Amino acid sequence: SILRPGVTFVVGALVWVVYWVLDLARGRRSTGWLVLVLLVGVGGGLLAATVALSVLAYDVLVWLVGDPAATTASEHFAGAPDLAGVVVVGLLVWWYHQEVLGAGRAAARTEVRRVYEYVMAAVGLLAASAGLVMVIVTLVEAIAAGRDLVVGGSALNALLAALVLLAVGLPVWWWHWRLAQHARADDPAAELASPTRRTYLLVLFGVSGVAAVVALITLVYLLLED
């Protein structure tokens, strides 16, 4: 069972070494280079690790205190090795690319560093927001007397999923947003004029506003229909 993934790893690693290590890693930091490192390497690696770690922690909590659908531990944790592999590889990809970027070390406040911090804050905020949504879902299901109106499964499992997402997402968001806010306090003019910060806040308020309006319209429609 190790032959097929082993061959895939060797072929992929050879292509990566030829095109990245021997070429792009030493090249000019163009816009495409930064997009690859920041979005695919840093953001993608951390997002993959965050999602896999959240699912893995959720499975553990459901087995210990929740309502598992499986009757045996081997059946319940059948996907745990895959999730653990994604966590390890995702963290490795994230660490490598943020070291290549130089974001993991103290450096001058550049636009690249701002992009790194706001991408990390966005990943953490996405996970934490999903957790907060699940808390509200759990409250709705509790009020509905466990009729599973919103999601399948028990309200307890939904609450466990929410706690995992909050525990994973909040520290990531808080740490990187704190760095950005400290930079704003040290140099307000430069930070407030940054196109990266403006884009982050614009997308944040835009997406959250649109989501809230759509949800409100849906709720009003359901209420009137009922």
PDB file of C-alpha atoms in Angstrom:
ATOM      1  CA  SER A   1       0.000   0.000   0.000  1.00  0.00           C
ATOM      2  CA  ILE A   2       3.007   2.316   0.249  1.00  0.00           C
ATOM      3  CA  LEU A   3       4.184   1.857  -3.348  1.00  0.00           C
ATOM      4  CA  ARG A   4       1.612   4.051  -5.100  1.00  0.00           C
ATOM      5  CA  PRO A   5       1.888   7.066  -2.747  1.00  0.00           C
ATOM      6  CA  GLY A   6       5.653   6.557  -2.651  1.00  0.00           C
ATOM      7  CA  VAL A   7       5.929   6.797  -6.431  1.00  0.00           C
ATOM      8  CA  THR A   8       3.649   9.846  -6.439  1.00  0.00           C
ATOM      9  CA  PHE A   9       5.825  11.501  -3.808  1.00  0.00           C
ATOM     10  CA  VAL A  10       9.062  10.823  -5.691  1.00  0.00           C
ATOM     11  CA  VAL A  11       7.724  12.113  -9.022  1.00  0.00           C
ATOM     12  CA  GLY A  12       6.168  15.186  -7.411  1.00  0.00           C
ATOM     13  CA  ALA A  13       9.287  15.936  -5.391  1.00  0.00           C
ATOM     14  CA  LEU A  14      11.498  15.735  -8.495  1.00  0.00           C
ATOM     15  CA  VAL A  15       9.291  18.151 -10.416  1.00  0.00           C
ATOM     16  CA  TRP A  16       9.165  20.497  -7.396  1.00  0.00           C
ATOM     17  CA  VAL A  17      12.950  20.443  -6.975  1.00  0.00           C
ATOM     18  CA  VAL A  18      13.559  21.175 -10.678  1.00  0.00           C
ATOM     19  CA  TYR A  19      11.078  24.031 -10.963  1.00  0.00           C
ATOM     20  CA  TRP A  20      11.200  25.495  -7.452  1.00  0.00           C
ATOM     21  CA  VAL A  21      14.446  24.720  -5.640  1.00  0.00           C
ATOM     22  CA  LEU A  22      16.692  25.080  -8.711  1.00  0.00           C
ATOM     23  CA  ASP A  23      14.775  27.907 -10.370  1.00  0.00           C
ATOM     24  CA  LEU A  24      11.943  29.902  -8.786  1.00  0.00           C
ATOM     25  CA  ALA A  25      13.289  29.875  -5.224  1.00  0.00           C
ATOM     26  CA  ARG A  26      16.326  31.797  -6.434  1.00  0.00           C
ATOM     27  CA  GLY A  27      14.450  34.047  -8.830  1.00  0.00           C
ATOM     28  CA  ARG A  28      12.933  37.487  -8.530  1.00  0.00           C
ATOM     29  CA  ARG A  29      10.072  37.931  -6.094  1.00  0.00           C
ATOM     30  CA  SER A  30       7.474  38.819  -8.690  1.00  0.00           C
ATOM     31  CA  THR A  31       3.731  39.025  -8.158  1.00  0.00           C
ATOM     32  CA  GLY A  32       3.281  35.420  -9.285  1.00  0.00           C
ATOM     33  CA  TRP A  33       6.037  34.297  -6.922  1.00  0.00           C
ATOM     34  CA  LEU A  34       4.362  36.018  -3.981  1.00  0.00           C
ATOM     35  CA  VAL A  35       0.957  34.598  -4.898  1.00  0.00           C
ATOM     36  CA  LEU A  36       2.423  31.097  -4.979  1.00  0.00           C
ATOM     37  CA  VAL A  37       4.262  31.438  -1.662  1.00  0.00           C
ATOM     38  CA  LEU A  38       1.600  33.368   0.257  1.00  0.00           C
ATOM     39  CA  LEU A  39      -1.650  31.858  -0.984  1.00  0.00           C
ATOM     40  CA  VAL A  40      -0.640  28.316  -1.940  1.00  0.00           C
ATOM     41  CA  GLY A  41       2.272  27.721   0.431  1.00  0.00           C
ATOM     42  CA  VAL A  42       1.537  29.738   3.561  1.00  0.00           C
ATOM     43  CA  GLY A  43      -2.245  30.071   3.361  1.00  0.00           C
ATOM     44  CA  GLY A  44      -2.943  26.700   1.777  1.00  0.00           C
ATOM     45  CA  GLY A  45      -0.635  24.799   4.109  1.00  0.00           C
ATOM     46  CA  LEU A  46      -2.064  26.364   7.255  1.00  0.00           C
ATOM     47  CA  LEU A  47      -5.647  25.997   6.031  1.00  0.00           C
ATOM     48  CA  ALA A  48      -5.152  22.294   5.254  1.00  0.00           C
ATOM     49  CA  ALA A  49      -3.519  21.663   8.635  1.00  0.00           C
ATOM     50  CA  THR A  50      -6.220  23.637  10.457  1.00  0.00           C
ATOM     51  CA  VAL A  51      -9.079  21.771   8.799  1.00  0.00           C
ATOM     52  CA  ALA A  52      -7.488  18.344   9.327  1.00  0.00           C
ATOM     53  CA  LEU A  53      -6.596  19.104  12.957  1.00  0.00           C
ATOM     54  CA  SER A  54     -10.133  20.335  13.611  1.00  0.00           C
ATOM     55  CA  VAL A  55     -11.684  17.181  12.147  1.00  0.00           C
ATOM     56  CA  LEU A  56      -9.263  14.963  14.061  1.00  0.00           C
ATOM     57  CA  ALA A  57      -9.940  16.721  17.377  1.00  0.00           C
ATOM     58  CA  TYR A  58     -13.662  16.557  16.669  1.00  0.00           C
ATOM     59  CA  ASP A  59     -13.492  12.794  16.129  1.00  0.00           C
ATOM     60  CA  VAL A  60     -11.652  12.364  19.414  1.00  0.00           C
ATOM     61  CA  LEU A  61     -14.163  14.470  21.360  1.00  0.00           C
ATOM     62  CA  VAL A  62     -17.150  12.747  19.777  1.00  0.00           C
ATOM     63  CA  TRP A  63     -15.727   9.354  20.717  1.00  0.00           C
ATOM     64  CA  LEU A  64     -15.006  10.443  24.296  1.00  0.00           C
ATOM     65  CA  VAL A  65     -18.034  12.560  25.228  1.00  0.00           C
ATOM     66  CA  GLY A  66     -20.248  12.809  22.131  1.00  0.00           C
ATOM     67  CA  ASP A  67     -22.605  10.545  20.240  1.00  0.00           C
ATOM     68  CA  PRO A  68     -20.490   8.496  17.797  1.00  0.00           C
ATOM     69  CA  ALA A  69     -22.263   6.703  14.969  1.00  0.00           C
ATOM     70  CA  ALA A  70     -19.684   3.880  14.915  1.00  0.00           C
ATOM     71  CA  THR A  71     -19.651   1.150  17.525  1.00  0.00           C
ATOM     72  CA  THR A  72     -15.923   0.368  17.485  1.00  0.00           C
ATOM     73  CA  ALA A  73     -12.894   2.626  17.819  1.00  0.00           C
ATOM     74  CA  SER A  74     -11.248   1.204  14.691  1.00  0.00           C
ATOM     75  CA  GLU A  75     -14.302   2.099  12.625  1.00  0.00           C
ATOM     76  CA  HIS A  76     -14.707   5.528  14.185  1.00  0.00           C
ATOM     77  CA  PHE A  77     -11.048   6.491  13.717  1.00  0.00           C
ATOM     78  CA  ALA A  78     -10.646   4.929  10.265  1.00  0.00           C
ATOM     79  CA  GLY A  79      -9.751   8.287   8.756  1.00  0.00           C
ATOM     80  CA  ALA A  80      -7.413   9.402  11.557  1.00  0.00           C
ATOM     81  CA  PRO A  81      -4.144   8.374   9.818  1.00  0.00           C
ATOM     82  CA  ASP A  82      -5.065  10.411   6.731  1.00  0.00           C
ATOM     83  CA  LEU A  83      -5.951  13.419   8.865  1.00  0.00           C
ATOM     84  CA  ALA A  84      -2.722  13.147  10.851  1.00  0.00           C
ATOM     85  CA  GLY A  85      -0.762  13.043   7.595  1.00  0.00           C
ATOM     86  CA  VAL A  86      -2.502  16.177   6.322  1.00  0.00           C
ATOM     87  CA  VAL A  87      -1.736  17.972   9.610  1.00  0.00           C
ATOM     88  CA  VAL A  88       1.972  17.106   9.461  1.00  0.00           C
ATOM     89  CA  VAL A  89       2.387  17.913   5.767  1.00  0.00           C
ATOM     90  CA  GLY A  90       0.281  21.074   6.000  1.00  0.00           C
ATOM     91  CA  LEU A  91       2.339  22.419   8.904  1.00  0.00           C
ATOM     92  CA  LEU A  92       5.555  21.505   7.091  1.00  0.00           C
ATOM     93  CA  VAL A  93       4.434  23.311   3.934  1.00  0.00           C
ATOM     94  CA  TRP A  94       3.358  26.347   5.984  1.00  0.00           C
ATOM     95  CA  TRP A  95       6.621  26.471   7.949  1.00  0.00           C
ATOM     96  CA  TYR A  96       8.811  26.116   4.872  1.00  0.00           C
ATOM     97  CA  HIS A  97       7.079  28.812   2.855  1.00  0.00           C
ATOM     98  CA  GLN A  98       6.908  31.308   5.688  1.00  0.00           C
ATOM     99  CA  GLU A  99      10.650  30.775   6.231  1.00  0.00           C
ATOM    100  CA  VAL A 100      11.265  31.330   2.525  1.00  0.00           C
ATOM    101  CA  LEU A 101       9.170  34.472   2.752  1.00  0.00           C
ATOM    102  CA  GLY A 102      11.056  35.613   5.847  1.00  0.00           C
ATOM    103  CA  ALA A 103       7.821  36.244   7.708  1.00  0.00           C
ATOM    104  CA  GLY A 104       8.803  34.087  10.636  1.00  0.00           C
ATOM    105  CA  ARG A 105      11.651  36.411  11.595  1.00  0.00           C
ATOM    106  CA  ALA A 106      11.663  39.971  12.807  1.00  0.00           C
ATOM    107  CA  ALA A 107      11.961  42.192   9.773  1.00  0.00           C
ATOM    108  CA  ALA A 108      11.043  45.597   8.472  1.00  0.00           C
ATOM    109  CA  ARG A 109       7.347  46.267   8.030  1.00  0.00           C
ATOM    110  CA  THR A 110       6.888  45.553   4.320  1.00  0.00           C
ATOM    111  CA  GLU A 111       3.756  44.960   2.275  1.00  0.00           C
ATOM    112  CA  VAL A 112       4.738  41.310   1.916  1.00  0.00           C
ATOM    113  CA  ARG A 113       4.783  40.913   5.679  1.00  0.00           C
ATOM    114  CA  ARG A 114       1.378  42.584   5.866  1.00  0.00           C
ATOM    115  CA  VAL A 115      -0.029  40.147   3.324  1.00  0.00           C
ATOM    116  CA  TYR A 116       1.354  37.256   5.350  1.00  0.00           C
ATOM    117  CA  GLU A 117      -0.202  38.458   8.609  1.00  0.00           C
ATOM    118  CA  TYR A 118      -3.589  39.237   7.112  1.00  0.00           C
ATOM    119  CA  VAL A 119      -3.729  35.910   5.262  1.00  0.00           C
ATOM    120  CA  MET A 120      -3.031  34.121   8.543  1.00  0.00           C
ATOM    121  CA  ALA A 121      -5.628  36.238  10.325  1.00  0.00           C
ATOM    122  CA  ALA A 122      -8.163  35.411   7.621  1.00  0.00           C
ATOM    123  CA  VAL A 123      -7.560  31.660   7.947  1.00  0.00           C
ATOM    124  CA  GLY A 124      -8.008  31.806  11.728  1.00  0.00           C
ATOM    125  CA  LEU A 125     -11.050  34.050  11.475  1.00  0.00           C
ATOM    126  CA  LEU A 126     -12.671  31.693   8.982  1.00  0.00           C
ATOM    127  CA  ALA A 127     -12.331  28.752  11.371  1.00  0.00           C
ATOM    128  CA  ALA A 128     -13.469  30.772  14.402  1.00  0.00           C
ATOM    129  CA  SER A 129     -16.473  32.151  12.507  1.00  0.00           C
ATOM    130  CA  ALA A 130     -17.511  28.651  11.504  1.00  0.00           C
ATOM    131  CA  GLY A 131     -17.278  27.657  15.166  1.00  0.00           C
ATOM    132  CA  LEU A 132     -19.458  30.564  16.249  1.00  0.00           C
ATOM    133  CA  VAL A 133     -22.027  29.634  13.606  1.00  0.00           C
ATOM    134  CA  MET A 134     -22.077  26.094  14.976  1.00  0.00           C
ATOM    135  CA  VAL A 135     -22.721  27.444  18.489  1.00  0.00           C
ATOM    136  CA  ILE A 136     -25.792  29.247  17.191  1.00  0.00           C
ATOM    137  CA  VAL A 137     -26.810  26.085  15.337  1.00  0.00           C
ATOM    138  CA  THR A 138     -26.564  24.133  18.584  1.00  0.00           C
ATOM    139  CA  LEU A 139     -28.763  26.656  20.387  1.00  0.00           C
ATOM    140  CA  VAL A 140     -31.367  26.453  17.617  1.00  0.00           C
ATOM    141  CA  GLU A 141     -31.381  22.665  17.779  1.00  0.00           C
ATOM    142  CA  ALA A 142     -31.647  22.739  21.578  1.00  0.00           C
ATOM    143  CA  ILE A 143     -34.661  25.059  21.327  1.00  0.00           C
ATOM    144  CA  ALA A 144     -36.127  22.725  18.708  1.00  0.00           C
ATOM    145  CA  ALA A 145     -35.904  19.871  21.228  1.00  0.00           C
ATOM    146  CA  GLY A 146     -33.248  17.951  19.313  1.00  0.00           C
ATOM    147  CA  ARG A 147     -35.173  17.635  16.056  1.00  0.00           C
ATOM    148  CA  ASP A 148     -32.030  18.222  13.980  1.00  0.00           C
ATOM    149  CA  LEU A 149     -33.590  21.044  11.991  1.00  0.00           C
ATOM    150  CA  VAL A 150     -30.282  22.529  10.890  1.00  0.00           C
ATOM    151  CA  VAL A 151     -27.670  19.777  10.769  1.00  0.00           C
ATOM    152  CA  GLY A 152     -27.750  16.023  10.984  1.00  0.00           C
ATOM    153  CA  GLY A 153     -26.619  14.309  14.152  1.00  0.00           C
ATOM    154  CA  SER A 154     -26.973  15.364  17.754  1.00  0.00           C
ATOM    155  CA  ALA A 155     -26.757  18.873  19.163  1.00  0.00           C
ATOM    156  CA  LEU A 156     -23.914  17.687  21.392  1.00  0.00           C
ATOM    157  CA  ASN A 157     -21.807  16.758  18.381  1.00  0.00           C
ATOM    158  CA  ALA A 158     -22.542  20.144  16.826  1.00  0.00           C
ATOM    159  CA  LEU A 159     -21.400  21.847  20.035  1.00  0.00           C
ATOM    160  CA  LEU A 160     -18.187  19.807  20.061  1.00  0.00           C
ATOM    161  CA  ALA A 161     -17.482  20.815  16.460  1.00  0.00           C
ATOM    162  CA  ALA A 162     -18.018  24.457  17.390  1.00  0.00           C
ATOM    163  CA  LEU A 163     -15.649  24.246  20.355  1.00  0.00           C
ATOM    164  CA  VAL A 164     -12.942  22.644  18.209  1.00  0.00           C
ATOM    165  CA  LEU A 165     -13.211  25.306  15.507  1.00  0.00           C
ATOM    166  CA  LEU A 166     -13.103  28.086  18.086  1.00  0.00           C
ATOM    167  CA  ALA A 167     -10.123  26.524  19.877  1.00  0.00           C
ATOM    168  CA  VAL A 168      -8.189  26.198  16.611  1.00  0.00           C
ATOM    169  CA  GLY A 169      -9.218  29.380  14.844  1.00  0.00           C
ATOM    170  CA  LEU A 170      -9.233  31.974  17.623  1.00  0.00           C
ATOM    171  CA  PRO A 171      -5.526  31.702  18.588  1.00  0.00           C
ATOM    172  CA  VAL A 172      -4.413  31.874  14.943  1.00  0.00           C
ATOM    173  CA  TRP A 173      -6.586  34.922  14.256  1.00  0.00           C
ATOM    174  CA  TRP A 174      -5.805  36.676  17.544  1.00  0.00           C
ATOM    175  CA  TRP A 175      -2.044  36.322  17.240  1.00  0.00           C
ATOM    176  CA  HIS A 176      -1.737  37.683  13.702  1.00  0.00           C
ATOM    177  CA  TRP A 177      -4.396  40.354  14.121  1.00  0.00           C
ATOM    178  CA  ARG A 178      -2.588  41.457  17.291  1.00  0.00           C
ATOM    179  CA  LEU A 179       0.635  41.853  15.302  1.00  0.00           C
ATOM    180  CA  ALA A 180      -1.181  43.980  12.731  1.00  0.00           C
ATOM    181  CA  GLN A 181      -2.799  46.127  15.413  1.00  0.00           C
ATOM    182  CA  HIS A 182       0.532  46.689  17.155  1.00  0.00           C
ATOM    183  CA  ALA A 183       1.980  47.828  13.827  1.00  0.00           C
ATOM    184  CA  ARG A 184      -0.981  50.176  13.444  1.00  0.00           C
ATOM    185  CA  ALA A 185      -0.288  51.656  16.868  1.00  0.00           C
ATOM    186  CA  ASP A 186       3.420  52.115  16.079  1.00  0.00           C
ATOM    187  CA  ASP A 187       2.912  53.686  12.643  1.00  0.00           C
ATOM    188  CA  PRO A 188      -0.756  54.578  12.087  1.00  0.00           C
ATOM    189  CA  ALA A 189      -0.285  56.505   8.848  1.00  0.00           C
ATOM    190  CA  ALA A 190       1.576  53.733   7.012  1.00  0.00           C
ATOM    191  CA  GLU A 191      -0.601  50.912   8.314  1.00  0.00           C
ATOM    192  CA  LEU A 192      -3.934  52.608   7.643  1.00  0.00           C
ATOM    193  CA  ALA A 193      -2.823  53.520   4.122  1.00  0.00           C
ATOM    194  CA  SER A 194      -1.721  49.960   3.356  1.00  0.00           C
ATOM    195  CA  PRO A 195      -3.671  48.453   0.422  1.00  0.00           C
ATOM    196  CA  THR A 196      -3.375  45.034   2.080  1.00  0.00           C
ATOM    197  CA  ARG A 197      -5.112  46.169   5.260  1.00  0.00           C
ATOM    198  CA  ARG A 198      -7.750  48.045   3.285  1.00  0.00           C
ATOM    199  CA  THR A 199      -8.422  44.982   1.119  1.00  0.00           C
ATOM    200  CA  TYR A 200      -8.626  42.701   4.150  1.00  0.00           C
ATOM    201  CA  LEU A 201     -11.130  44.915   5.940  1.00  0.00           C
ATOM    202  CA  LEU A 202     -13.144  45.573   2.778  1.00  0.00           C
ATOM    203  CA  VAL A 203     -13.446  41.859   1.989  1.00  0.00           C
ATOM    204  CA  LEU A 204     -14.188  41.060   5.652  1.00  0.00           C
ATOM    205  CA  PHE A 205     -17.009  43.572   5.989  1.00  0.00           C
ATOM    206  CA  GLY A 206     -18.281  42.870   2.482  1.00  0.00           C
ATOM    207  CA  VAL A 207     -18.496  39.093   2.864  1.00  0.00           C
ATOM    208  CA  SER A 208     -19.924  39.231   6.387  1.00  0.00           C
ATOM    209  CA  GLY A 209     -22.450  41.896   5.384  1.00  0.00           C
ATOM    210  CA  VAL A 210     -23.648  39.985   2.334  1.00  0.00           C
ATOM    211  CA  ALA A 211     -23.854  36.744   4.326  1.00  0.00           C
ATOM    212  CA  ALA A 212     -25.881  38.434   7.072  1.00  0.00           C
ATOM    213  CA  VAL A 213     -28.293  40.052   4.602  1.00  0.00           C
ATOM    214  CA  VAL A 214     -28.830  36.787   2.695  1.00  0.00           C
ATOM    215  CA  ALA A 215     -29.389  34.887   5.944  1.00  0.00           C
ATOM    216  CA  LEU A 216     -31.829  37.532   7.181  1.00  0.00           C
ATOM    217  CA  ILE A 217     -33.798  37.412   3.923  1.00  0.00           C
ATOM    218  CA  THR A 218     -33.940  33.618   4.161  1.00  0.00           C
ATOM    219  CA  LEU A 219     -35.130  33.757   7.782  1.00  0.00           C
ATOM    220  CA  VAL A 220     -37.859  36.272   6.947  1.00  0.00           C
ATOM    221  CA  TYR A 221     -38.964  34.141   3.999  1.00  0.00           C
ATOM    222  CA  LEU A 222     -39.158  31.004   6.141  1.00  0.00           C
ATOM    223  CA  LEU A 223     -41.084  32.857   8.839  1.00  0.00           C
ATOM    224  CA  LEU A 224     -43.613  34.227   6.361  1.00  0.00           C
ATOM    225  CA  GLU A 225     -43.931  30.844   4.651  1.00  0.00           C
ATOM    226  CA  ASP A 226     -44.662  29.166   7.962  1.00  0.00           C
TER     227      ASP A 226
END
